[in-house]
Coordinates of C-alpha atoms in Angstrom, one line a residue:
M1 CA -31.0 -6.7 -1.0
T2 CA -27.7 -8.5 -1.3
Q3 CA -25.8 -10.6 -3.8
S4 CA -23.8 -13.8 -3.2
I5 CA -20.1 -13.5 -3.9
R6 CA -17.3 -16.1 -4.0
G7 CA -14.0 -15.4 -2.4
Y8 CA -11.3 -16.6 0.0
A9 CA -11.5 -15.9 3.7
A10 CA -9.9 -16.5 7.1
Q11 CA -12.4 -18.1 9.5
S12 CA -10.1 -17.5 12.5
A13 CA -6.7 -16.2 13.4
T14 CA -5.2 -19.7 13.2
T15 CA -6.9 -21.2 10.2
P16 CA -5.6 -20.9 6.6
L17 CA -7.6 -19.0 4.0
A18 CA -10.1 -21.1 2.2
P19 CA -13.0 -20.7 -0.2
H20 CA -15.9 -18.8 1.3
Q21 CA -19.3 -17.5 0.0
F22 CA -20.5 -14.2 1.4
E23 CA -23.0 -11.4 0.8
R24 CA -22.4 -7.9 -0.7
R25 CA -25.0 -5.2 -1.0
D26 CA -26.7 -4.5 -4.2
A27 CA -25.6 -1.2 -5.9
R28 CA -26.9 2.1 -4.6
P29 CA -27.4 5.1 -6.9
D30 CA -23.8 6.3 -6.4
D31 CA -22.2 2.9 -6.5
V32 CA -19.8 1.3 -9.0
V33 CA -19.9 -2.5 -9.4
V34 CA -16.5 -3.9 -10.3
D35 CA -15.6 -7.4 -11.5
I36 CA -12.3 -8.0 -9.9
L37 CA -9.4 -9.1 -12.2
Y38 CA -6.4 -8.7 -9.9
C39 CA -5.7 -8.1 -6.3
G40 CA -2.4 -7.4 -4.7
V41 CA -1.3 -9.2 -1.5
C42 CA -0.2 -6.8 1.2
H43 CA 1.6 -7.7 4.4
S44 CA -1.2 -6.0 6.3
D45 CA -3.5 -8.8 4.9
I46 CA -1.5 -11.3 7.0
H47 CA -1.6 -9.0 10.1
Q48 CA -5.4 -8.8 9.7
A49 CA -6.0 -12.4 8.8
R50 CA -4.0 -13.5 11.9
N51 CA -5.4 -10.8 14.2
E52 CA -1.9 -9.5 14.9
W53 CA -3.2 -5.9 15.3
G54 CA -6.3 -6.9 17.2
G55 CA -9.9 -6.2 16.1
S56 CA -10.1 -8.7 13.3
K57 CA -13.7 -9.9 12.6
Y58 CA -14.3 -13.3 11.1
P59 CA -14.9 -14.5 8.5
L60 CA -12.4 -12.0 7.0
V61 CA -11.9 -11.6 3.3
P62 CA -8.6 -9.6 2.8
G63 CA -7.4 -7.6 -0.2
H64 CA -7.2 -3.8 -0.7
E65 CA -5.2 -3.5 -3.9
I66 CA -8.0 -4.2 -6.4
V67 CA -8.1 -3.7 -10.2
G68 CA -11.0 -4.7 -12.3
R69 CA -13.6 -3.7 -14.9
V70 CA -16.8 -1.9 -14.2
A71 CA -19.7 -4.2 -14.6
S72 CA -22.4 -1.6 -13.9
V73 CA -23.0 1.8 -12.3
G74 CA -25.8 3.3 -10.2
S75 CA -28.2 5.9 -11.6
K76 CA -26.2 8.9 -10.2
V77 CA -22.8 7.8 -11.4
T78 CA -21.4 9.9 -14.3
A79 CA -17.6 9.5 -14.0
F80 CA -17.5 5.7 -14.8
K81 CA -19.2 3.4 -17.3
P82 CA -19.3 -0.4 -17.9
G83 CA -16.0 -1.7 -19.3
D84 CA -13.8 1.0 -17.7
M85 CA -10.6 -0.3 -16.0
V86 CA -10.7 0.9 -12.4
G87 CA -9.1 0.4 -9.1
V88 CA -10.1 0.3 -5.4
G89 CA -7.6 0.8 -2.7
C90 CA -7.6 0.7 1.1
M91 CA -10.7 2.8 1.6
V92 CA -14.3 2.6 0.5
D93 CA -15.9 5.5 2.4
S94 CA -15.3 8.3 4.9
C95 CA -17.5 11.0 6.5
Q96 CA -16.9 13.4 3.6
H97 CA -17.3 16.5 5.8
C98 CA -14.5 16.7 8.4
D99 CA -11.5 18.9 7.9
A100 CA -9.4 16.0 6.6
C101 CA -12.0 14.8 4.1
A102 CA -12.4 18.4 2.9
Q103 CA -8.7 18.5 2.1
G104 CA -9.0 15.2 0.1
L105 CA -7.2 13.3 2.9
E106 CA -9.9 10.7 3.6
Q107 CA -7.4 8.4 5.2
Y108 CA -7.3 10.7 8.2
C109 CA -11.1 11.1 8.4
K110 CA -11.9 12.4 11.9
E111 CA -15.0 10.1 12.2
G112 CA -13.0 7.1 11.0
T113 CA -12.3 5.8 7.6
T114 CA -14.3 2.9 6.3
F115 CA -11.7 0.4 5.1
T116 CA -12.1 -2.0 2.2
Y117 CA -12.2 -4.9 4.5
N118 CA -12.7 -5.6 8.2
S119 CA -14.8 -2.4 8.6
N120 CA -18.5 -1.8 8.7
D121 CA -20.5 0.1 6.1
R122 CA -21.4 3.6 7.3
Q123 CA -25.0 3.3 5.9
D124 CA -26.2 -0.2 6.5
G125 CA -23.7 -1.5 9.0
L126 CA -22.8 -4.6 6.9
R127 CA -19.2 -5.9 7.1
T128 CA -16.8 -4.9 4.3
Y129 CA -15.0 -7.6 2.5
G130 CA -11.9 -7.2 0.4
G131 CA -10.6 -8.1 -3.0
Y132 CA -9.8 -11.8 -2.6
S133 CA -13.2 -12.2 -4.3
E134 CA -14.9 -12.0 -7.6
R135 CA -16.8 -8.7 -7.3
I136 CA -16.9 -5.5 -5.2
V137 CA -19.4 -2.7 -4.8
V138 CA -18.0 0.7 -4.0
S139 CA -19.1 4.4 -3.8
D140 CA -18.0 6.2 -7.0
K141 CA -16.1 8.7 -4.8
F142 CA -13.6 5.9 -3.9
V143 CA -13.1 4.4 -7.3
L144 CA -9.9 5.2 -9.3
R145 CA -9.4 5.3 -13.0
I146 CA -6.5 3.1 -14.2
P147 CA -4.9 5.1 -17.0
E148 CA -3.9 3.6 -20.4
G149 CA -0.2 2.7 -20.3
V150 CA -0.4 1.3 -16.8
D151 CA -0.3 -2.5 -16.7
P152 CA -3.5 -3.6 -14.8
K153 CA -1.6 -6.4 -13.1
A154 CA 1.2 -4.1 -11.9
A155 CA -1.3 -1.4 -11.0
A156 CA -2.8 -3.4 -8.2
P157 CA 0.1 -2.8 -5.7
L158 CA 0.1 0.9 -6.5
L159 CA -3.2 1.2 -4.6
C160 CA -1.4 0.5 -1.3
A161 CA 2.3 0.1 -1.6
G162 CA 2.5 2.8 -4.3
I163 CA 0.3 5.4 -2.6
T164 CA 1.9 4.7 0.8
T165 CA 5.3 5.8 -0.6
W166 CA 4.0 8.4 -3.0
S167 CA 2.0 10.4 -0.4
P168 CA 4.9 11.4 1.9
L169 CA 7.3 12.0 -1.0
R170 CA 4.7 14.5 -2.4
H171 CA 3.8 16.0 0.9
W172 CA 7.5 16.8 1.7
K173 CA 8.0 18.0 -1.8
V174 CA 10.7 15.7 -2.8
G175 CA 12.3 16.6 -6.2
K176 CA 15.3 17.6 -8.2
G177 CA 18.3 18.7 -6.2
Q178 CA 17.3 16.7 -3.1
K179 CA 19.0 13.7 -1.6
V180 CA 16.6 10.9 -0.5
A181 CA 17.3 7.6 1.2
V182 CA 14.9 4.6 1.3
I183 CA 15.2 2.1 4.1
G184 CA 14.2 -1.4 3.1
L185 CA 13.8 -3.0 -0.3
G186 CA 10.4 -4.8 -0.2
G187 CA 7.0 -4.1 -1.6
L188 CA 7.1 -0.5 -0.3
G189 CA 10.8 0.2 -0.6
H190 CA 11.0 -0.7 -4.3
M191 CA 8.2 1.7 -5.1
G192 CA 9.9 4.4 -3.0
L193 CA 13.1 4.0 -5.1
K194 CA 11.1 4.2 -8.3
F195 CA 9.1 7.3 -7.3
A196 CA 12.0 9.3 -5.8
K197 CA 14.1 8.7 -8.9
A198 CA 11.2 9.6 -11.3
M199 CA 10.8 12.8 -9.2
G200 CA 14.3 13.8 -9.9
A201 CA 16.0 13.1 -6.6
D202 CA 19.4 11.6 -5.9
V203 CA 18.4 8.3 -4.3
T204 CA 20.2 6.0 -1.9
L205 CA 19.0 2.6 -0.6
F206 CA 19.9 1.7 3.0
T207 CA 20.0 -2.1 3.3
R208 CA 21.3 -4.8 5.6
S209 CA 21.9 -7.2 2.7
P210 CA 25.1 -6.7 0.6
D211 CA 23.7 -8.7 -2.3
K212 CA 20.9 -6.2 -3.0
E213 CA 23.1 -3.6 -4.7
D214 CA 22.5 -4.6 -8.3
E215 CA 18.8 -4.9 -7.8
A216 CA 18.6 -1.5 -6.1
L217 CA 20.4 0.1 -9.0
R218 CA 18.1 -1.5 -11.4
L219 CA 15.1 -0.1 -9.5
G220 CA 16.5 3.5 -9.6
A221 CA 18.9 3.8 -6.7
D222 CA 22.0 6.0 -7.4
H223 CA 23.8 4.6 -4.4
V224 CA 23.6 1.7 -1.9
V225 CA 24.7 1.9 1.7
L226 CA 25.1 -1.1 3.9
S227 CA 23.5 0.0 7.1
T228 CA 25.4 -2.5 9.2
D229 CA 28.8 -1.1 8.2
P230 CA 29.7 1.8 10.5
K231 CA 32.2 3.2 8.0
Q232 CA 29.6 3.4 5.2
M233 CA 27.1 5.0 7.6
Q234 CA 29.7 7.6 8.8
A235 CA 30.5 8.4 5.1
V236 CA 26.9 9.6 4.6
A237 CA 26.4 11.4 7.9
G238 CA 24.5 14.7 7.4
Q239 CA 23.7 14.0 3.8
F240 CA 20.0 13.4 3.3
D241 CA 17.0 15.8 3.1
F242 CA 14.5 13.0 3.5
I243 CA 14.4 9.4 4.6
L244 CA 11.6 7.1 3.7
D245 CA 11.5 4.2 6.2
T246 CA 9.5 1.2 4.9
V247 CA 10.7 -1.4 7.5
P248 CA 7.5 -3.0 9.1
H249 CA 9.0 -4.0 12.4
P250 CA 10.9 -2.3 15.3
H251 CA 14.5 -1.1 14.5
D252 CA 17.0 1.4 15.7
L253 CA 16.4 4.8 14.1
N254 CA 19.4 6.6 15.6
P255 CA 22.0 5.6 13.0
Y256 CA 19.7 6.8 10.2
L257 CA 18.8 10.1 12.0
A258 CA 22.5 10.9 12.0
T259 CA 22.5 10.8 8.2
L260 CA 20.0 13.6 7.9
K261 CA 20.9 17.2 7.0
L262 CA 19.7 20.2 9.0
N263 CA 15.9 20.2 8.9
G264 CA 15.9 16.7 7.5
V265 CA 12.9 14.4 8.1
H266 CA 12.7 10.6 8.7
V267 CA 9.2 9.4 7.7
L268 CA 7.8 6.1 9.0
V269 CA 5.4 4.3 6.7
G270 CA 5.8 0.7 7.8
L271 CA 6.3 0.7 11.5
V272 CA 3.1 0.7 13.7
E273 CA 4.6 -0.7 16.9
P274 CA 6.5 1.4 19.5
I275 CA 9.9 2.7 18.5
E276 CA 12.6 0.5 20.0
P277 CA 15.3 1.3 21.0
P278 CA 14.5 4.8 22.2
V279 CA 15.5 7.7 20.0
H280 CA 18.3 10.0 21.3
A281 CA 16.7 13.4 21.5
G282 CA 20.1 15.1 20.9
G283 CA 20.1 13.6 17.4
L284 CA 16.9 15.6 16.7
I285 CA 17.6 18.8 18.7
F286 CA 21.0 19.5 17.3
G287 CA 20.0 19.3 13.7
R288 CA 16.4 20.4 13.9
R289 CA 15.6 16.9 12.5
S290 CA 12.2 15.3 12.8
I291 CA 10.5 11.9 12.8
A292 CA 7.1 11.8 11.1
G293 CA 4.6 9.2 10.0
S294 CA 2.4 8.9 6.9
L295 CA -0.7 6.7 6.2
I296 CA -1.6 5.6 2.6
G297 CA -3.0 8.6 0.7
G298 CA -6.3 10.3 -0.2
I299 CA -8.3 9.5 -3.3
A300 CA -7.2 12.6 -5.3
E301 CA -3.5 12.1 -4.6
T302 CA -3.9 8.4 -5.5
Q303 CA -5.3 9.3 -8.9
E304 CA -2.5 11.8 -9.3
M305 CA 0.0 9.0 -8.5
L306 CA -1.6 6.7 -11.1
D307 CA -1.5 9.4 -13.7
F308 CA 2.2 10.0 -12.8
C309 CA 2.9 6.3 -13.3
A310 CA 1.4 6.4 -16.7
K311 CA 3.4 9.4 -17.7
H312 CA 6.7 8.1 -16.3
N313 CA 6.3 4.4 -17.0
V314 CA 6.4 3.5 -13.3
N315 CA 4.9 0.1 -12.3
A316 CA 5.2 -2.3 -9.4
D317 CA 7.3 -5.4 -9.9
V318 CA 4.9 -8.3 -9.4
E319 CA 4.7 -12.1 -9.2
M320 CA 1.3 -13.5 -10.3
I321 CA -0.3 -16.2 -8.3
N322 CA -3.6 -18.2 -8.3
I323 CA -5.9 -17.6 -5.4
Q324 CA -5.5 -21.3 -4.5
D325 CA -1.8 -20.5 -3.7
I326 CA -2.5 -17.7 -1.2
N327 CA -1.5 -19.5 1.9
E328 CA 1.8 -20.5 0.3
A329 CA 2.3 -16.8 -0.7
Y330 CA 1.7 -15.7 2.9
A331 CA 4.4 -18.2 4.1
R332 CA 6.8 -16.9 1.4
M333 CA 6.1 -13.2 2.3
L334 CA 7.1 -13.9 5.9
K335 CA 10.4 -15.2 4.6
S336 CA 10.8 -12.1 2.3
D337 CA 10.6 -14.5 -0.7
V338 CA 8.9 -12.2 -3.2
R339 CA 10.1 -9.7 -5.7
Y340 CA 8.3 -7.5 -4.8
R341 CA 4.5 -8.0 -4.6
F342 CA 2.3 -10.9 -5.1
V343 CA -0.8 -10.3 -7.2
I344 CA -3.7 -12.7 -7.4
D345 CA -5.2 -13.4 -10.8
L346 CA -8.9 -13.7 -9.9
A347 CA -9.6 -15.7 -13.0
S348 CA -8.3 -18.6 -10.9
L349 CA -11.2 -18.1 -8.5
K350 CA -13.8 -18.0 -11.3
N351 CA -12.4 -21.1 -12.9
Q352 CA -12.5 -23.0 -9.6
A353 CA -15.0 -25.8 -9.6

């Protein structure tokens, strides 16, 4: 059995998003049915809608930063009840038995993670559709509790931009006494600054824009370095324990690697294309430095992040939009005209004639 759902979809790689009616499954015994209130707009939504990574299946309903209220639960669900404020992030299922899943790292599932949209359900093969819609049905294992004290609107981006930056900071045990640098001040970068500061680190923003200093300091940076200024880069050579690189397009890593201490690590969370220009191996070998990558985060660490946000009053900076403005929002994102994450108010969809 299925249920008819309203949403917005891309019908092809070249057409704008538009109203679309589609089918979701009825709830299974372990499912949670969520009425969607808010959905963040991630740059990967644009990549997928426009098939820039390949493999997009149409019609495609984007959205993997979802916050809403539980409408109903299946007969086997005990952790959630109707009325609870919950979230759904980038994943809705995994094999649940491989080594990665056993460690709570479902994003690295050896059999392949089932993503919130543009995937196929592991049980019935139906297409998954995202949060640019009025309702979603998800296994209770992949539903997150939004704690009191976290603004539901601002919580939506935490489920992708937030966990994407939180996971590597936690994995590499960033904390008090460490020097951390964040490259890029966008949706991911602003969360990286906030988390690193709240964890007790001394935090620097690397930016190419001189006018971002005041904003970076407001968000938690202790220092700002203009990465296009050789003198400023030389002044921070060999200083950092950890660099969080949020830039989503190819860029030269060599100047940043020179700012790492012995055993320092440069972690990529935004770049999925080949690294260009090439990295000079000497910059790694002579300082035992490393380049690493990190992908979103598991369900347990995402809940840990949400609880941390409630305790330390950390939220994403958001701009609210109506679903009818999604194509304009995409155009603005491509011009970096957002501070720092668009969030769709899904009441606008429900009010649509």
